[in-house]
């Protein structure tokens, strides 16, 4: 993002009509005329903006190049934004440009904000500068692509999301985690209260203030949020509202019926005061909606000066409060409050970018008239459409540059002080205020240990880009292209790929029979830019996942990532649920030895489970693995030696299943690459040695709704009703799911009784011999289950296909309200024929899949035909070549 710069001297100023004007006013006026045309046609020249003028009797010579660079390069912390919606949402794209609704929105195209912002979006997309052209580009490119473009241009290091705004077909917070290292949640207190009151109490009892307060406080305590927000109070808050008035207010709210909408002032004041008390107790910041932004609020009551009763209340003197929306049109009043109350901070989101250029600059200047630069913060107030995030970031950089540059010209700040102020406003103030912990990035050195440094994801010096996909047999494959070609051509048009690639097996690079896929026909590999990462173990290389498209905007039915996205969308749209997943990765580290002149790969060591000696020997390797994962923004929870010879386990953090599958693939790439650098071979194959234990890729699963784990509950077995039904569906379909998560004959050498691999069709609480283990980790209330583990998943499975199959089974459980049988609390092998065995071979699991019409219907018939064809070929080949499994260490 560049700002126009013009050299000007006395003749230029005279030409512009400023002859005889005092020098300070000349500089101020000309600078404003330039910046207010920041999107004009003037070219940028590396010349000084202000030269040879005297202020207070001293010569000044200013160059704003360093300030401009600091403003352009700082990574932004977006302190307040909202969810993004699907392209087919009823939320119109034109709402990007205005806070208006209904008929009033029809006038938006004639506003300054619309005309300016539409041009900027069109320039970003390279489309014609018309609303129709931009909307067509959005439709053809798809949400993932336009989001990648917007967030990449904006450069966020963290985003805080207020998900209390009701938006049609909105994506959860997890969806945004592809676009920023940190995504946190802001809890809107009024929306939380409404959700609580919309619920029926057990036994038909009625809500009372005491019962509500207990539930409200309990919910606040259960959410992992960095901030709470208050919207509908108006600002004349009575912090001494009586319990009687609050009780009567609650009764009035309930009388209006469901769905609940809070309108009674006494009850809202009580709610707000209660929240402030909790915020003080737990040291949580509070965001307060001030000024414009909600047509239902009386703007006269949104003047922040009304907050003085709250600010003067000694109970809340230590409560950190940020006033949103620049308090526009009361920016001066907000500035005054921030200057005299230590607990008051300011945020200029929404005012920037919704106002005219003059309005934006004026508002930010007014905020800084009295307030410290340590108290003013940035946010986009982006919502619904990714373009709102981009516009908020772009205009904020331009406006803050203009304001700080003028402060330098006016003599308020030096260039150095202005640079520090920019960093404070855009990032450091919010990091401190919200106590955000940003991850440390890292850049790998090809010939040395991976070291921790900042800005791992800067792509400016990249020479090559690996475009990665995982096929139907679970093998990682890639095409590599020069970075310049990737950015210029591949991002827009993708790479051609034959149909046959999704029909290849673990033993041959040729399409299997009965897959309906051959070498005839081609799809496009389109990079998902939200997954583009700097490769930690190679200099000047990036990697990125690709989706498979038939044509722009139309995913190929055989695309594994597309299948998981499609089934995840069904779970979200039908049940408002998101499945979270976290993988345990077991693998062998093998070293090369020569035996009779032939190379063999043997275990790195022979140490026992969790051996300190084993870890000490491999510590240099795992230090590099940990640093690499951190640079990729992948959470590493723990690692240790496993029971097999040379076997280790590495546990990844929980996240939405679509991201978790991507993280698993990147983690495997990291482990293999770092091991290779140390002269070792890392293998994830299920049964490396038939006389030793096997390796799994156990997956832990839970269900989230609006950011909260809803798998656990008190409906039975420590689970909620939806948790039980979902898990019951998975248990019912587990024999056919094995064809996805245990995809080769070698997988069934691992799934044996008495090996903690889950050989029987049952579930149990903390039962290591059950394939579905209900987990009760530390920190979970006694008797509750937070998630369940599937032990059958192994390292040869394509994680996107495996999770899609599990999701499809869970959806069937929810649709049919399936019930769980009683848990097995002993070794199932001791129960004889009471508990059925899971398939003992790939042939048996394939037979179960052939009969399972549910998975076919939900995942898609064409993809299932291809998977069945691949599995048949695997069965046939390995039955005829008994030792061929030994070659799998090179493929998995």
Coordinates of C-alpha atoms in Angstrom, one line a residue, residues 87-632:
X87 CA -21.6 -16.2 -0.5
X88 CA -25.3 -17.3 -0.7
X89 CA -26.2 -15.6 2.6
X90 CA -29.1 -13.2 2.7
X91 CA -26.7 -10.6 4.0
X92 CA -26.2 -8.4 0.9
X93 CA -22.7 -7.6 -0.4
X94 CA -23.6 -3.9 -0.6
X95 CA -23.8 -3.9 3.2
X96 CA -20.0 -3.7 3.1
X97 CA -20.3 0.0 2.4
X98 CA -23.0 1.1 4.8
X99 CA -24.6 0.6 8.2
X100 CA -28.0 1.2 6.6
X101 CA -30.6 -1.6 6.3
X102 CA -33.7 -2.2 4.3
X103 CA -34.8 0.5 1.9
X104 CA -32.2 2.9 3.3
X105 CA -29.5 0.6 1.9
X106 CA -30.6 1.5 -1.7
X107 CA -29.0 4.9 -1.3
X108 CA -25.6 3.5 -0.3
X109 CA -24.2 3.5 -3.9
X110 CA -24.3 7.2 -3.8
X111 CA -22.2 7.7 -0.7
X112 CA -18.6 8.7 -0.6
X113 CA -17.7 5.5 1.2
X114 CA -19.3 3.3 -1.5
X115 CA -17.7 5.0 -4.4
X116 CA -14.2 5.0 -2.8
X117 CA -14.4 1.5 -1.4
X118 CA -15.8 -0.2 -4.5
X119 CA -12.8 1.1 -6.5
X120 CA -10.4 -0.2 -3.8
X121 CA -12.0 -3.7 -3.8
X122 CA -12.0 -3.8 -7.6
X123 CA -8.3 -2.9 -7.7
X124 CA -7.6 -5.7 -5.2
X125 CA -9.4 -8.2 -7.3
X126 CA -8.2 -6.9 -10.7
X127 CA -11.8 -6.6 -11.9
X128 CA -13.7 -3.8 -13.5
X129 CA -14.8 -1.0 -11.1
X130 CA -18.5 -1.8 -11.1
X131 CA -20.6 -3.5 -8.5
X132 CA -21.7 -6.1 -10.9
X133 CA -18.1 -7.0 -11.9
X134 CA -17.0 -7.3 -8.3
X135 CA -19.9 -9.5 -7.4
X136 CA -19.2 -11.7 -10.4
X137 CA -15.6 -12.0 -9.3
X138 CA -16.7 -13.1 -5.8
X139 CA -19.0 -15.7 -7.2
X140 CA -16.5 -17.2 -9.6
X141 CA -13.5 -17.1 -7.2
X142 CA -15.4 -18.5 -4.1
X143 CA -15.3 -17.4 -0.5
X144 CA -12.0 -19.1 0.4
X145 CA -10.2 -17.4 -2.5
X146 CA -11.5 -13.9 -1.9
X147 CA -11.0 -14.2 1.9
X148 CA -7.4 -15.2 1.3
X149 CA -6.9 -12.2 -0.9
X150 CA -8.5 -9.8 1.6
X151 CA -6.7 -11.1 4.7
X152 CA -3.4 -11.4 3.0
X153 CA -3.5 -7.8 1.9
X154 CA -4.7 -6.7 5.4
X155 CA -1.9 -8.5 7.3
X156 CA -3.4 -9.4 10.7
X157 CA -1.5 -11.0 13.6
X158 CA -4.7 -11.4 15.7
X159 CA -8.5 -10.9 15.3
X160 CA -11.0 -10.8 18.1
X161 CA -14.5 -11.9 17.0
X162 CA -17.8 -10.8 18.5
X163 CA -20.0 -13.6 17.3
X164 CA -23.2 -12.3 19.0
X165 CA -24.4 -10.6 15.8
X166 CA -27.0 -12.8 14.1
X167 CA -25.9 -13.3 10.5
X168 CA -27.5 -15.7 8.0
X169 CA -25.2 -18.7 7.1
X170 CA -22.3 -17.4 9.2
X171 CA -19.1 -19.4 9.7
X172 CA -17.8 -20.0 13.2
X173 CA -14.6 -18.5 14.7
X174 CA -12.7 -21.6 13.8
X175 CA -13.1 -20.8 10.1
X176 CA -11.2 -17.6 10.5
X177 CA -8.2 -19.3 12.0
X178 CA -6.8 -20.0 8.6
X179 CA -6.3 -16.3 8.1
X180 CA -4.6 -15.1 11.3
X181 CA -2.3 -16.6 13.8
X182 CA -4.6 -15.8 16.7
X183 CA -8.4 -15.6 16.6
X184 CA -10.1 -14.9 19.9
X185 CA -13.7 -14.5 21.0
X186 CA -15.6 -11.5 22.4
X187 CA -18.7 -12.5 24.3
X188 CA -21.7 -10.2 23.9
X189 CA -23.5 -10.2 27.2
X190 CA -26.9 -9.4 26.0
X191 CA -26.9 -12.2 23.4
X192 CA -25.7 -14.7 26.1
X193 CA -28.5 -13.6 28.4
X194 CA -31.1 -14.1 25.6
X195 CA -29.8 -17.6 24.9
X196 CA -30.1 -18.6 28.5
X197 CA -33.6 -17.2 28.9
X198 CA -34.7 -18.9 25.7
X199 CA -34.1 -22.3 27.4
X200 CA -36.7 -24.1 29.4
X201 CA -35.9 -24.9 33.0
X202 CA -36.1 -28.6 34.2
X203 CA -39.5 -29.6 35.7
X204 CA -41.3 -26.6 34.2
X205 CA -40.0 -24.2 36.8
X206 CA -39.9 -20.5 36.1
X207 CA -36.9 -18.1 35.7
X208 CA -36.1 -15.9 38.7
X209 CA -33.4 -13.3 39.0
X210 CA -31.4 -15.6 41.3
X211 CA -31.7 -18.6 39.0
X212 CA -30.8 -16.5 36.0
X213 CA -27.8 -14.9 37.7
X214 CA -26.4 -18.3 38.6
X215 CA -26.8 -19.5 35.1
X216 CA -25.4 -16.3 33.6
X217 CA -22.3 -16.2 35.8
X218 CA -21.7 -19.9 35.2
X219 CA -21.8 -19.4 31.5
X220 CA -19.4 -16.5 31.7
X221 CA -17.0 -18.6 33.6
X222 CA -17.2 -21.4 31.1
X223 CA -16.2 -19.4 28.0
X224 CA -12.6 -19.0 26.9
X225 CA -13.0 -15.4 25.9
X226 CA -10.6 -12.4 26.2
X227 CA -13.2 -9.8 26.4
X228 CA -16.9 -9.1 26.9
X229 CA -19.0 -6.5 25.0
X230 CA -22.1 -4.5 25.9
X231 CA -24.3 -3.1 23.1
X232 CA -27.9 -2.3 24.1
X233 CA -27.5 -0.5 27.3
X234 CA -27.5 3.1 26.1
X235 CA -24.9 4.7 28.3
X236 CA -27.0 6.2 31.2
X237 CA -26.3 3.0 33.2
X238 CA -27.6 2.8 36.8
X239 CA -25.0 0.7 38.5
X240 CA -27.1 0.8 41.7
X241 CA -30.2 -0.8 40.2
X242 CA -32.2 -2.5 42.9
X243 CA -32.8 -6.2 42.9
X244 CA -36.6 -5.5 42.9
X245 CA -36.3 -3.4 39.7
X246 CA -34.2 -6.0 38.0
X247 CA -36.6 -8.8 39.0
X248 CA -39.5 -6.8 37.6
X249 CA -37.5 -6.1 34.5
X250 CA -36.8 -9.8 34.0
X251 CA -40.5 -10.5 34.4
X252 CA -41.3 -7.9 31.7
X253 CA -38.7 -9.5 29.3
X254 CA -40.2 -12.9 29.8
X255 CA -43.7 -11.7 29.2
X256 CA -42.8 -10.6 25.7
X257 CA -42.3 -14.3 24.8
X258 CA -39.7 -16.1 22.9
X259 CA -37.4 -15.6 21.2
X260 CA -36.2 -13.4 24.0
X261 CA -34.9 -9.9 23.2
X262 CA -33.7 -7.7 26.0
X263 CA -35.3 -4.3 26.0
X264 CA -36.0 -3.5 29.7
X265 CA -33.5 -0.9 30.9
X266 CA -33.4 -2.0 34.6
X267 CA -32.7 -5.6 33.7
X268 CA -30.0 -4.6 31.2
X269 CA -28.4 -2.3 33.8
X270 CA -28.4 -5.2 36.2
X271 CA -26.8 -7.4 33.6
X272 CA -24.2 -4.9 32.7
X273 CA -23.3 -4.2 36.4
X274 CA -23.1 -8.0 37.0
X275 CA -20.7 -8.3 34.0
X276 CA -18.5 -5.5 35.2
X277 CA -18.2 -7.2 38.6
X278 CA -17.1 -10.4 36.9
X279 CA -14.7 -8.4 34.6
X280 CA -13.0 -6.9 37.7
X281 CA -12.8 -10.3 39.4
X282 CA -11.2 -12.0 36.5
X283 CA -9.3 -9.1 35.0
X284 CA -11.3 -9.1 31.8
X285 CA -11.5 -6.0 29.5
X286 CA -14.9 -4.7 28.5
X287 CA -15.9 -3.3 25.2
X288 CA -18.8 -0.8 25.2
X289 CA -20.7 0.2 22.1
X290 CA -20.7 4.0 21.9
X291 CA -21.7 6.5 19.2
X292 CA -23.2 5.3 15.9
X293 CA -23.6 1.8 14.5
X294 CA -27.0 0.5 15.6
X295 CA -30.2 2.2 14.4
X296 CA -32.1 0.8 17.3
X297 CA -30.1 2.9 19.8
X298 CA -31.0 6.5 20.6
X299 CA -27.9 8.3 19.5
X300 CA -28.4 11.0 22.1
X301 CA -27.9 8.3 24.8
X302 CA -24.7 7.0 23.1
X303 CA -22.5 10.0 24.2
X304 CA -19.8 8.4 26.3
X305 CA -20.1 11.2 28.8
X306 CA -23.1 9.3 30.1
X307 CA -20.7 6.7 31.4
X308 CA -19.3 8.9 34.2
X309 CA -21.5 7.2 36.8
X310 CA -19.8 3.9 35.9
X311 CA -16.4 5.4 35.8
X312 CA -16.8 7.2 39.1
X313 CA -18.0 4.0 40.8
X314 CA -15.1 2.8 42.9
X315 CA -16.0 -0.9 42.3
X316 CA -15.1 -0.5 38.7
X317 CA -12.1 1.8 38.9
X318 CA -9.8 -1.0 37.9
X319 CA -12.0 -2.3 35.1
X320 CA -10.4 -1.8 31.7
X321 CA -13.0 -0.3 29.3
X322 CA -12.7 0.4 25.6
X323 CA -15.1 2.7 23.8
X324 CA -15.9 1.4 20.3
X325 CA -16.6 3.1 17.0
X326 CA -14.5 6.2 17.9
X327 CA -17.7 7.2 19.8
X328 CA -18.6 9.1 16.6
X329 CA -19.9 11.8 16.5
X330 CA -18.7 12.2 20.1
X331 CA -15.0 11.6 19.5
X332 CA -13.9 14.7 21.4
X333 CA -15.9 13.6 24.4
X334 CA -14.3 10.1 24.3
X335 CA -10.9 11.6 24.1
X336 CA -11.6 13.7 27.2
X337 CA -12.7 10.6 29.1
X338 CA -9.6 8.6 28.1
X339 CA -7.4 11.5 29.3
X340 CA -8.9 11.8 32.8
X341 CA -9.8 8.1 33.6
X342 CA -7.0 5.6 33.6
X343 CA -9.3 2.7 32.8
X344 CA -10.8 4.2 29.6
X345 CA -9.3 3.3 26.2
X346 CA -10.5 4.1 22.6
X347 CA -11.1 2.1 19.4
X348 CA -11.8 3.8 16.1
X349 CA -13.2 0.7 14.2
X350 CA -16.3 1.3 12.0
X351 CA -15.7 5.1 11.9
X352 CA -12.8 3.9 9.7
X353 CA -13.7 3.0 7.0
X354 CA -17.4 3.9 6.9
X355 CA -17.0 7.7 7.0
X356 CA -15.7 10.0 4.3
X357 CA -11.9 10.5 4.2
X358 CA -12.4 13.9 5.9
X359 CA -14.6 12.3 8.5
X360 CA -12.2 9.5 9.2
X361 CA -9.2 11.8 9.6
X362 CA -11.2 14.2 11.7
X363 CA -12.4 11.5 14.1
X364 CA -9.0 10.0 14.7
X365 CA -7.5 13.4 15.2
X366 CA -10.2 14.2 17.7
X367 CA -9.5 11.0 19.6
X368 CA -5.9 12.0 19.9
X369 CA -6.5 15.7 20.8
X370 CA -6.4 14.7 24.5
X371 CA -6.0 11.0 24.7
X372 CA -2.6 9.3 24.9
X373 CA -1.4 7.4 21.9
X374 CA -1.0 4.4 24.3
X375 CA -4.8 4.4 24.7
X376 CA -6.0 4.4 21.1
X377 CA -6.5 1.1 19.2
X378 CA -7.4 -0.2 15.8
X379 CA -10.2 -2.5 14.8
X380 CA -12.0 -3.1 11.5
X381 CA -15.4 -3.9 12.9
X382 CA -15.5 -6.2 9.8
X383 CA -18.5 -8.3 9.4
X384 CA -20.2 -10.7 7.0
X385 CA -17.9 -10.1 4.1
X386 CA -14.0 -10.4 4.0
X387 CA -13.9 -7.2 2.1
X388 CA -14.9 -5.3 5.2
X389 CA -11.8 -6.5 7.0
X390 CA -9.6 -5.4 4.0
X391 CA -11.2 -2.0 3.8
X392 CA -10.9 -1.4 7.5
X393 CA -7.2 -2.3 7.5
X394 CA -6.4 -0.4 4.3
X395 CA -8.1 2.8 5.3
X396 CA -6.8 2.7 8.8
X397 CA -3.3 2.6 7.6
X398 CA -3.9 5.6 5.3
X399 CA -5.8 7.6 7.9
X400 CA -3.3 6.9 10.8
X401 CA -0.4 7.8 8.5
X402 CA -2.1 11.1 7.6
X403 CA -2.9 12.0 11.2
X404 CA 0.6 11.1 12.5
X405 CA 2.3 12.9 9.6
X406 CA 0.3 16.0 10.3
X407 CA 1.3 15.7 14.0
X408 CA 5.0 15.7 12.9
X409 CA 4.4 18.8 10.7
X410 CA 2.6 20.6 13.5
X411 CA 5.5 19.8 15.9
X412 CA 3.5 17.5 18.2
X413 CA 5.6 14.5 17.4
X414 CA 9.0 13.7 16.0
X415 CA 9.3 11.1 13.2
X416 CA 10.6 8.5 15.7
X417 CA 7.7 9.2 18.1
X418 CA 5.2 8.9 15.3
X419 CA 6.6 5.5 14.3
X420 CA 6.2 4.3 17.9
X421 CA 2.7 5.7 18.0
X422 CA 1.8 3.8 14.9
X423 CA 3.0 0.5 16.3
X424 CA 1.1 1.2 19.5
X425 CA -2.1 2.1 17.8
X426 CA -2.1 -0.8 15.4
X427 CA -0.7 -3.6 17.6
X428 CA 1.0 -3.1 20.9
X429 CA -1.8 -1.3 22.7
X430 CA -4.3 -4.1 21.9
X431 CA -1.8 -6.9 22.8
X432 CA -1.4 -5.4 26.2
X433 CA -5.0 -4.4 26.7
X434 CA -6.5 -7.8 25.7
X435 CA -3.4 -9.8 27.0
X436 CA -3.0 -11.5 23.7
X437 CA -0.3 -14.1 23.4
X438 CA 1.0 -14.1 19.8
X439 CA 2.9 -17.2 18.6
X440 CA 6.6 -17.0 17.9
X441 CA 7.2 -17.7 14.2
X442 CA 10.3 -19.4 12.9
X443 CA 12.3 -19.7 9.7
X444 CA 14.3 -22.8 9.1
X445 CA 17.9 -22.9 8.0
X446 CA 18.7 -25.6 5.4
X447 CA 22.0 -26.6 6.9
X448 CA 21.5 -26.0 10.6
X449 CA 18.9 -26.3 13.4
X450 CA 15.6 -24.7 12.9
X451 CA 15.7 -21.4 14.8
X452 CA 13.0 -19.2 16.2
X453 CA 12.5 -15.9 14.4
X454 CA 9.7 -13.6 13.5
X455 CA 7.7 -13.3 10.2
X456 CA 7.8 -16.9 9.1
X457 CA 5.0 -16.3 6.6
X458 CA 6.6 -13.4 4.7
X459 CA 6.7 -14.7 1.1
X460 CA 8.9 -11.9 -0.3
X461 CA 12.0 -14.0 -0.9
X462 CA 10.4 -17.3 -1.9
X463 CA 11.8 -19.0 -4.9
X464 CA 9.6 -22.2 -5.1
X465 CA 6.1 -23.2 -4.0
X466 CA 5.0 -26.7 -3.3
X467 CA 1.4 -27.3 -4.2
X468 CA 0.2 -30.2 -2.1
X469 CA -2.7 -32.7 -2.3
X470 CA -3.3 -36.1 -0.7
X471 CA -4.8 -38.8 -2.9
X472 CA -7.3 -41.6 -2.3
X473 CA -4.6 -43.9 -1.0
X474 CA -3.5 -41.3 1.6
X475 CA -0.1 -40.5 -0.1
X476 CA 1.1 -36.9 0.0
X477 CA 1.9 -35.5 -3.4
X478 CA 2.9 -32.2 -4.8
X479 CA 3.8 -30.1 -7.8
X480 CA 6.5 -27.4 -7.4
X481 CA 6.4 -24.1 -9.3
X482 CA 8.6 -21.0 -9.3
X483 CA 7.1 -18.4 -6.9
X484 CA 6.8 -15.8 -9.6
X485 CA 4.7 -18.1 -11.8
X486 CA 2.7 -19.2 -8.7
X487 CA 1.8 -15.6 -7.9
X488 CA 1.1 -14.6 -11.4
X489 CA -0.6 -17.6 -12.9
X490 CA -1.2 -20.5 -10.6
X491 CA -3.2 -18.4 -8.0
X492 CA -5.7 -17.5 -10.7
X493 CA -5.7 -20.5 -13.0
X494 CA -4.3 -23.4 -10.9
X495 CA -2.4 -26.4 -12.3
X496 CA -3.7 -29.1 -14.6
X497 CA -4.0 -32.6 -13.1
X498 CA -5.2 -35.8 -14.7
X499 CA -8.2 -37.6 -13.3
X500 CA -6.1 -40.7 -12.7
X501 CA -4.3 -39.1 -9.7
X502 CA -7.3 -39.8 -7.5
X503 CA -7.4 -43.5 -8.5
X504 CA -3.8 -44.4 -7.6
X505 CA -2.9 -47.0 -5.0
X506 CA -0.2 -47.4 -2.4
X507 CA 1.8 -49.7 -4.7
X508 CA 1.6 -48.2 -8.2
X509 CA 1.3 -44.8 -9.9
X510 CA -1.5 -45.9 -12.2
X511 CA -5.3 -45.8 -11.9
X512 CA -6.9 -48.8 -10.2
X513 CA -9.7 -50.6 -12.0
X514 CA -13.3 -50.0 -11.1
X515 CA -12.6 -46.4 -10.0
X516 CA -14.3 -44.9 -13.1
X517 CA -11.2 -42.7 -13.3
X518 CA -8.6 -42.9 -16.1
X519 CA -5.9 -40.8 -17.7
X520 CA -8.6 -39.1 -19.8
X521 CA -9.8 -35.8 -18.4
X522 CA -8.2 -33.1 -16.3
X523 CA -9.1 -31.0 -13.3
X524 CA -7.5 -27.8 -11.9
X525 CA -5.5 -27.8 -8.7
X526 CA -6.4 -24.5 -7.1
X527 CA -4.2 -23.4 -4.2
X528 CA -6.0 -22.5 -1.0
X529 CA -4.0 -19.4 -0.1
X530 CA -5.2 -19.4 3.5
X531 CA -2.9 -22.5 3.9
X532 CA 0.2 -21.1 2.4
X533 CA 3.1 -21.5 4.8
X534 CA 6.8 -20.9 4.7
X535 CA 8.6 -24.3 4.8
X536 CA 10.6 -24.3 8.1
X537 CA 13.2 -26.8 7.0
X538 CA 14.0 -25.2 3.6
X539 CA 15.0 -21.7 2.7
X540 CA 13.1 -19.8 0.1
X541 CA 10.3 -22.3 -0.2
X542 CA 6.6 -22.2 0.6
X543 CA 3.9 -24.9 0.6
X544 CA 0.2 -24.7 0.1
X545 CA -2.7 -27.1 0.0
X546 CA -4.8 -27.3 -3.2
X547 CA -8.4 -28.1 -3.8
X548 CA -9.6 -29.8 -7.0
X549 CA -11.9 -27.9 -9.3
X550 CA -13.7 -28.9 -12.5
X551 CA -14.1 -25.2 -13.4
X552 CA -14.0 -22.0 -11.4
X553 CA -16.3 -22.1 -8.5
X554 CA -17.2 -25.8 -8.9
X555 CA -15.3 -28.4 -6.7
X556 CA -14.6 -31.8 -8.3
X557 CA -16.7 -34.5 -6.6
X558 CA -13.5 -36.5 -5.9
X559 CA -11.7 -33.8 -4.0
X560 CA -10.9 -35.0 -0.5
X561 CA -10.7 -31.6 1.1
X562 CA -13.9 -30.6 -0.7
X563 CA -15.6 -33.8 0.7
X564 CA -14.8 -32.8 4.2
X565 CA -15.9 -29.2 3.7
X566 CA -19.1 -30.4 2.1
X567 CA -20.0 -32.8 5.0
X568 CA -18.9 -30.2 7.6
X569 CA -21.4 -27.8 6.0
X570 CA -24.2 -30.3 6.4
X571 CA -23.4 -30.7 10.1
X572 CA -23.4 -26.9 10.5
X573 CA -26.5 -26.1 8.5
X574 CA -28.7 -29.0 9.9
X575 CA -27.5 -28.9 13.5
X576 CA -25.5 -25.7 14.0
X577 CA -22.5 -27.9 15.1
X578 CA -18.8 -27.9 14.3
X579 CA -16.7 -31.1 14.8
X580 CA -13.4 -30.4 16.4
X581 CA -10.5 -32.8 16.1
X582 CA -7.1 -33.4 17.6
X583 CA -4.7 -36.1 16.4
X584 CA -2.1 -38.3 18.2
X585 CA 0.6 -39.2 15.8
X586 CA 2.5 -42.4 16.4
X587 CA 5.5 -43.2 14.2
X588 CA 8.8 -45.1 14.0
X589 CA 12.2 -43.5 13.7
X590 CA 14.4 -45.8 11.6
X591 CA 18.1 -45.8 10.9
X592 CA 19.9 -47.3 8.0
X593 CA 22.3 -50.2 8.4
X594 CA 24.1 -52.4 5.9
X595 CA 23.5 -56.1 6.2
X596 CA 25.3 -58.4 3.7
X597 CA 25.8 -55.4 1.4
X598 CA 22.1 -54.4 1.5
X599 CA 20.6 -51.3 3.1
X600 CA 18.0 -52.1 5.8
X601 CA 16.0 -49.7 8.0
X602 CA 16.0 -50.7 11.7
X603 CA 14.5 -49.1 14.8
X604 CA 16.5 -46.1 16.1
X605 CA 16.5 -47.6 19.6
X606 CA 14.9 -50.3 21.8
X607 CA 13.8 -48.2 24.8
X608 CA 10.5 -48.6 26.6
X609 CA 7.4 -46.4 26.9
X610 CA 8.1 -42.8 27.9
X611 CA 11.8 -43.6 28.3
X612 CA 13.9 -40.6 29.4
X613 CA 16.8 -42.2 27.5
X614 CA 14.8 -42.3 24.3
X615 CA 13.8 -38.7 24.5
X616 CA 17.3 -37.6 25.4
X617 CA 18.7 -39.3 22.3
X618 CA 16.2 -37.7 20.0
X619 CA 15.9 -34.3 21.8
X620 CA 17.8 -32.4 19.0
X621 CA 15.3 -33.8 16.5
X622 CA 12.2 -32.9 18.5
X623 CA 13.5 -29.4 19.3
X624 CA 13.5 -28.7 15.5
X625 CA 10.1 -30.4 15.1
X626 CA 8.6 -28.3 17.8
X627 CA 10.1 -25.1 16.4
X628 CA 8.8 -26.0 12.9
X629 CA 5.3 -26.7 14.1
X630 CA 5.2 -23.4 16.0
X631 CA 6.3 -21.5 12.9
X632 CA 3.3 -23.2 11.1

